[in-house]
């Protein structure tokens, strides 16, 4: 039994009764898919072009993101896919807002003049003018801190504590810094200084570059509001020796500035063939942006984002070619979301302002980092509760995997208690929150995630090709069945 025949047999078990009534027509449509149009050589060529140094990491809101988007438009046009953006184009432009600390801001602790968001990270952007004595409290517990007079002072402390079950260390650290700062400020502290321990230093080294950019959101969003208040300063572990010296003065003049930048979603479609079903859309999702050019690591300053997420971009181009070779009954809609790395901004915008009726989107298949880790393993997020909003769609995806690549599927990363919270960090999420059946295809995180080492030469291209075929076979099945994927009743995410 070949894999296409096996797919038909497996999918027949997942169809609702309305779909089974069409069993004479469905096999002909499904058997005629164009999986052979998905070729590893095409995927590798496209990924090396998009994920190479030429586009300088495609940072959201930059000319590099726009240039990469223009390149993608050329490739999409070459597939024969039609424009489905605004005003008859492939594009849907939107604004993103950025709030950051000004370069003229200053920070001094004792005799140490610190460059903000380089030598010392500003945990949350605030306008602040502080000139106060600093008191060192080390690893004091909340009970011990309650006995310290912090009113009108800058409070310096050593980061520490045990990770809360269900949190990654990074998420635990961010929550701890936020909560301890809030407690001290409530007690009257005018600033908080937190010095990294060895564990926190690893986070400082890996993620510190993100603070220089400030915060991003859609215009008016909570992440870019300009607030005044007491600052929280995060210092590297190397500052521990001098930060605890007595009698030091904390002096800060911190000012914020805000900018608006353009970003863009790229939208294309392969119209369906069925007179009734072609008005419905199977949405294939990914994002084209990454982290851009930043401070060099081992001599490399370009954060290429080959796996994150040039893999998804190349996969969607390949799926377009397959649907162009053999269209489905429903329309295949392709959305490349801009500014995902800034907080899912493109998908948040498109889900709120779709270029097709929102009610016409019957499923979202999202491609996020699909080319690393073990060749025979992968994950489908949105597979289990509380993240699952369509058992019907999940069964279709699982059947497609069994008929195609037969990946061993990880189930841990989709759990509500997984420390990374990976389900909440990609572009299917805004659609899932609207109740649209949504799943995410991924090969999960790896050591080069958000570093300059995420380059095209490190991608497993046979695996990426199989991930692409799995995603295509799922979408093909959804596009050709009579009934759309049923939605689970009572869907509610844990956060």
Short mmCIF file of C-alpha atoms in Angstrom, two decimals, residues 120-423:
data_model
loop_
_atom_site.label_atom_id
_atom_site.label_comp_id
_atom_site.label_asym_id
_atom_site.label_seq_id
_atom_site.Cartn_x
_atom_site.Cartn_y
_atom_site.Cartn_z
CA UNK A 120 23.56 47.40 32.45
CA UNK A 121 20.17 46.32 31.14
CA UNK A 122 17.03 48.31 31.84
CA UNK A 123 14.50 45.59 32.68
CA UNK A 124 11.49 47.67 31.65
CA UNK A 125 11.66 51.02 29.81
CA UNK A 126 10.73 53.95 32.06
CA UNK A 127 11.38 57.65 32.23
CA UNK A 128 13.22 58.19 35.49
CA UNK A 129 15.44 60.69 37.25
CA UNK A 130 16.99 59.21 40.39
CA UNK A 131 19.76 60.38 42.72
CA UNK A 132 19.72 58.19 45.82
CA UNK A 133 21.96 56.21 48.16
CA UNK A 134 22.26 52.53 47.33
CA UNK A 135 21.90 49.76 49.87
CA UNK A 136 23.10 46.19 49.28
CA UNK A 137 20.78 43.44 50.58
CA UNK A 138 22.44 40.43 48.93
CA UNK A 139 20.26 37.30 48.93
CA UNK A 140 17.84 38.56 51.56
CA UNK A 141 14.55 36.71 51.76
CA UNK A 142 11.26 38.63 51.53
CA UNK A 143 10.95 38.37 55.31
CA UNK A 144 14.45 39.79 55.79
CA UNK A 145 13.80 42.56 53.26
CA UNK A 146 10.74 43.60 55.22
CA UNK A 147 13.08 44.63 58.04
CA UNK A 148 15.28 46.83 55.81
CA UNK A 149 14.52 50.54 55.44
CA UNK A 150 14.41 50.92 51.64
CA UNK A 151 12.34 54.08 51.41
CA UNK A 152 14.00 56.65 49.15
CA UNK A 153 16.90 54.29 48.36
CA UNK A 154 18.18 52.25 45.45
CA UNK A 155 18.19 48.59 46.55
CA UNK A 156 20.85 46.26 45.12
CA UNK A 157 20.47 42.52 45.45
CA UNK A 158 21.94 39.24 44.19
CA UNK A 159 19.67 37.20 41.95
CA UNK A 160 18.80 33.80 43.40
CA UNK A 161 16.08 31.37 44.27
CA UNK A 162 14.71 28.05 43.12
CA UNK A 163 12.92 27.70 39.81
CA UNK A 164 9.15 27.40 40.13
CA UNK A 165 7.93 24.06 38.71
CA UNK A 166 6.57 24.49 35.19
CA UNK A 167 8.82 27.42 34.29
CA UNK A 168 12.01 27.59 32.28
CA UNK A 169 14.85 29.34 34.10
CA UNK A 170 14.51 32.37 31.83
CA UNK A 171 10.79 32.71 32.46
CA UNK A 172 11.37 32.16 36.17
CA UNK A 173 14.05 34.84 36.18
CA UNK A 174 11.90 37.40 34.40
CA UNK A 175 8.97 36.77 36.74
CA UNK A 176 11.21 36.92 39.82
CA UNK A 177 12.86 40.17 38.78
CA UNK A 178 9.48 41.72 38.05
CA UNK A 179 7.90 40.58 41.33
CA UNK A 180 10.83 41.46 43.61
CA UNK A 181 11.14 44.88 42.02
CA UNK A 182 7.44 45.53 42.48
CA UNK A 183 7.61 44.53 46.16
CA UNK A 184 10.60 46.79 46.86
CA UNK A 185 9.09 49.73 45.00
CA UNK A 186 5.86 49.29 46.96
CA UNK A 187 7.99 49.56 50.11
CA UNK A 188 9.41 52.87 48.86
CA UNK A 189 12.53 51.96 46.87
CA UNK A 190 13.27 54.46 44.09
CA UNK A 191 15.33 51.98 42.05
CA UNK A 192 16.21 48.28 42.10
CA UNK A 193 19.54 46.79 41.01
CA UNK A 194 19.72 43.03 40.43
CA UNK A 195 23.12 41.37 39.95
CA UNK A 196 23.24 38.13 37.98
CA UNK A 197 24.28 34.86 39.52
CA UNK A 198 25.88 32.22 37.27
CA UNK A 199 22.54 31.02 35.93
CA UNK A 200 21.19 34.49 35.28
CA UNK A 201 24.47 35.43 33.58
CA UNK A 202 23.82 32.81 30.89
CA UNK A 203 20.51 34.53 30.15
CA UNK A 204 22.22 37.94 30.24
CA UNK A 205 24.79 36.77 27.68
CA UNK A 206 22.27 35.10 25.34
CA UNK A 207 19.39 37.58 25.48
CA UNK A 208 20.97 40.83 26.60
CA UNK A 209 21.14 42.14 23.03
CA UNK A 210 17.33 42.24 22.85
CA UNK A 211 17.11 44.99 25.46
CA UNK A 212 19.01 47.47 23.31
CA UNK A 213 16.08 47.46 20.86
CA UNK A 214 13.55 48.41 23.51
CA UNK A 215 9.99 47.14 23.21
CA UNK A 216 7.62 46.73 20.26
CA UNK A 217 3.89 46.46 19.81
CA UNK A 218 1.10 47.46 17.50
CA UNK A 219 0.45 51.21 17.92
CA UNK A 220 -0.93 52.02 21.36
CA UNK A 221 -0.26 48.53 22.72
CA UNK A 222 0.76 47.99 26.35
CA UNK A 223 4.40 47.14 25.54
CA UNK A 224 5.12 50.57 24.06
CA UNK A 225 3.40 52.91 26.46
CA UNK A 226 5.81 55.50 27.84
CA UNK A 227 5.72 55.30 31.61
CA UNK A 228 7.54 57.04 34.41
CA UNK A 229 8.60 55.23 37.55
CA UNK A 230 11.36 53.55 39.48
CA UNK A 231 13.82 51.71 37.20
CA UNK A 232 15.00 48.12 37.58
CA UNK A 233 18.61 47.66 36.48
CA UNK A 234 20.04 44.24 35.66
CA UNK A 235 23.83 43.91 36.02
CA UNK A 236 26.17 41.12 34.88
CA UNK A 237 27.74 38.74 37.40
CA UNK A 238 31.06 40.58 37.05
CA UNK A 239 29.52 43.55 38.89
CA UNK A 240 28.99 41.57 42.11
CA UNK A 241 32.32 42.65 43.58
CA UNK A 242 31.79 46.38 43.36
CA UNK A 243 27.97 46.55 43.56
CA UNK A 244 27.99 45.52 47.23
CA UNK A 245 30.46 48.18 48.35
CA UNK A 246 28.83 50.46 50.95
CA UNK A 247 28.21 54.16 50.60
CA UNK A 248 27.60 54.27 46.85
CA UNK A 249 25.25 56.70 45.14
CA UNK A 250 22.84 55.60 42.42
CA UNK A 251 22.36 58.33 39.79
CA UNK A 252 20.19 57.80 36.73
CA UNK A 253 18.71 60.07 34.09
CA UNK A 254 16.66 57.78 31.85
CA UNK A 255 14.53 59.03 29.00
CA UNK A 256 12.42 57.14 26.48
CA UNK A 257 11.65 57.81 22.85
CA UNK A 258 9.10 56.20 20.57
CA UNK A 259 9.12 55.48 16.84
CA UNK A 260 6.75 54.03 14.25
CA UNK A 261 8.02 51.67 11.56
CA UNK A 262 6.40 49.87 8.65
CA UNK A 263 6.15 46.10 8.58
CA UNK A 264 4.31 43.89 6.13
CA UNK A 265 2.36 40.70 5.74
CA UNK A 266 2.66 38.92 2.38
CA UNK A 267 -0.56 37.25 1.25
CA UNK A 268 -1.16 34.97 -1.74
CA UNK A 269 -3.68 32.35 -2.79
CA UNK A 270 -4.28 29.40 -5.08
CA UNK A 271 -8.04 29.50 -5.76
CA UNK A 272 -10.05 26.37 -5.12
CA UNK A 273 -11.83 24.43 -7.83
CA UNK A 274 -15.14 23.61 -6.15
CA UNK A 275 -17.92 26.15 -6.92
CA UNK A 276 -19.14 26.07 -3.31
CA UNK A 277 -15.97 25.33 -1.31
CA UNK A 278 -13.59 27.75 -3.07
CA UNK A 279 -14.93 30.58 -0.92
CA UNK A 280 -13.38 28.82 2.10
CA UNK A 281 -9.67 29.13 2.90
CA UNK A 282 -7.05 26.78 4.29
CA UNK A 283 -4.46 29.20 5.69
CA UNK A 284 -0.76 28.23 5.54
CA UNK A 285 1.16 30.46 7.96
CA UNK A 286 4.77 31.43 8.64
CA UNK A 287 6.88 34.55 9.34
CA UNK A 288 9.73 36.13 7.39
CA UNK A 289 11.46 38.31 10.02
CA UNK A 290 14.25 37.54 12.47
CA UNK A 291 16.68 39.47 14.71
CA UNK A 292 18.78 41.44 12.24
CA UNK A 293 22.31 42.73 12.88
CA UNK A 294 23.42 42.89 16.51
CA UNK A 295 26.52 42.82 18.63
CA UNK A 296 28.93 40.23 17.24
CA UNK A 297 29.23 36.78 18.78
CA UNK A 298 32.48 35.01 17.82
CA UNK A 299 32.94 37.57 15.05
CA UNK A 300 29.48 37.15 13.50
CA UNK A 301 26.92 39.93 13.92
CA UNK A 302 24.16 38.69 11.56
CA UNK A 303 21.37 36.71 13.21
CA UNK A 304 20.34 34.91 10.03
CA UNK A 305 17.31 33.04 11.34
CA UNK A 306 17.74 30.16 8.90
CA UNK A 307 15.66 27.78 10.99
CA UNK A 308 13.72 30.65 12.56
CA UNK A 309 12.05 31.04 10.19
CA UNK A 310 13.47 30.82 6.68
CA UNK A 311 12.55 27.13 6.91
CA UNK A 312 8.87 28.03 7.12
CA UNK A 313 9.22 30.54 4.28
CA UNK A 314 10.83 28.00 1.94
CA UNK A 315 8.25 25.40 2.94
CA UNK A 316 5.33 27.64 2.01
CA UNK A 317 6.86 28.39 -1.40
CA UNK A 318 7.12 24.64 -2.02
CA UNK A 319 3.52 24.07 -0.90
CA UNK A 320 2.38 26.85 -3.24
CA UNK A 321 4.03 25.08 -6.16
CA UNK A 322 2.24 21.88 -5.23
CA UNK A 323 -1.17 23.57 -5.02
CA UNK A 324 -0.53 25.40 -8.28
CA UNK A 325 0.25 22.07 -9.96
CA UNK A 326 -2.99 20.62 -8.55
CA UNK A 327 -5.41 23.02 -6.82
CA UNK A 328 -7.64 21.75 -4.06
CA UNK A 329 -11.37 22.16 -3.77
CA UNK A 330 -10.92 24.89 -1.16
CA UNK A 331 -8.66 27.89 -1.68
CA UNK A 332 -5.13 27.62 -0.32
CA UNK A 333 -4.29 30.93 1.38
CA UNK A 334 -0.65 31.71 2.24
CA UNK A 335 0.31 34.37 4.79
CA UNK A 336 3.88 35.38 5.59
CA UNK A 337 3.57 37.39 8.79
CA UNK A 338 5.88 40.32 9.50
CA UNK A 339 7.25 41.24 12.91
CA UNK A 340 6.63 37.86 14.57
CA UNK A 341 9.78 38.24 16.63
CA UNK A 342 8.40 41.49 18.06
CA UNK A 343 5.39 39.79 19.65
CA UNK A 344 3.42 38.07 16.85
CA UNK A 345 2.54 41.51 15.51
CA UNK A 346 1.87 40.51 11.90
CA UNK A 347 -0.41 37.62 12.79
CA UNK A 348 -2.17 39.69 15.42
CA UNK A 349 -2.79 42.35 12.79
CA UNK A 350 -3.88 39.98 10.02
CA UNK A 351 -6.20 37.97 12.26
CA UNK A 352 -7.88 41.25 13.21
CA UNK A 353 -7.83 42.67 9.65
CA UNK A 354 -7.92 39.65 7.31
CA UNK A 355 -8.06 40.20 3.57
CA UNK A 356 -10.63 37.39 3.36
CA UNK A 357 -13.70 37.02 5.58
CA UNK A 358 -12.52 35.74 8.94
CA UNK A 359 -15.33 33.19 8.93
CA UNK A 360 -13.98 31.73 5.66
CA UNK A 361 -10.74 30.50 7.30
CA UNK A 362 -11.43 26.84 8.11
CA UNK A 363 -7.96 25.94 9.42
CA UNK A 364 -4.53 27.42 10.10
CA UNK A 365 -1.39 25.33 9.51
CA UNK A 366 1.62 27.20 10.91
CA UNK A 367 5.26 26.49 10.01
CA UNK A 368 7.76 27.44 12.74
CA UNK A 369 11.37 26.21 12.82
CA UNK A 370 11.20 22.93 10.90
CA UNK A 371 14.79 22.03 10.00
CA UNK A 372 16.86 20.97 13.01
CA UNK A 373 17.25 18.27 15.69
CA UNK A 374 16.82 14.51 15.16
CA UNK A 375 15.99 13.58 11.54
CA UNK A 376 13.09 11.34 12.53
CA UNK A 377 11.40 13.50 15.19
CA UNK A 378 9.12 16.52 15.17
CA UNK A 379 6.19 18.03 17.04
CA UNK A 380 2.64 19.12 16.34
CA UNK A 381 1.54 21.85 18.74
CA UNK A 382 -2.16 22.28 19.33
CA UNK A 383 -2.45 18.51 19.53
CA UNK A 384 -3.62 18.17 23.14
CA UNK A 385 -5.77 20.08 25.56
CA UNK A 386 -5.86 22.85 26.59
CA UNK A 387 -4.08 23.85 23.36
CA UNK A 388 -6.18 21.67 21.06
CA UNK A 389 -9.15 23.43 19.52
CA UNK A 390 -9.97 20.85 16.83
CA UNK A 391 -9.52 17.14 17.41
CA UNK A 392 -10.74 16.74 13.85
CA UNK A 393 -7.84 18.79 12.45
CA UNK A 394 -5.34 17.04 14.72
CA UNK A 395 -6.49 13.60 13.51
CA UNK A 396 -6.07 14.77 9.93
CA UNK A 397 -2.53 15.98 10.65
CA UNK A 398 -1.62 12.74 12.44
CA UNK A 399 -2.98 10.69 9.55
CA UNK A 400 -0.91 12.76 7.12
CA UNK A 401 2.21 12.08 9.18
CA UNK A 402 1.54 8.34 9.15
CA UNK A 403 0.93 8.40 5.42
CA UNK A 404 4.00 10.52 4.74
CA UNK A 405 7.18 11.03 6.78
CA UNK A 406 6.16 9.01 9.88
CA UNK A 407 7.92 11.33 12.32
CA UNK A 408 8.12 10.29 15.94
CA UNK A 409 6.05 13.06 17.49
CA UNK A 410 7.06 14.76 20.73
CA UNK A 411 4.11 15.38 23.06
CA UNK A 412 5.89 17.13 25.94
CA UNK A 413 6.35 20.55 24.32
CA UNK A 414 2.59 20.96 23.81
CA UNK A 415 1.77 20.43 27.47
CA UNK A 416 0.45 23.34 29.50
CA UNK A 417 3.19 22.75 32.09
CA UNK A 418 6.11 22.70 29.64
CA UNK A 419 8.63 25.32 30.83
CA UNK A 420 9.14 26.97 27.45
CA UNK A 421 5.47 27.80 26.79
CA UNK A 422 6.28 27.14 23.13
CA UNK A 423 2.64 27.00 22.04
#
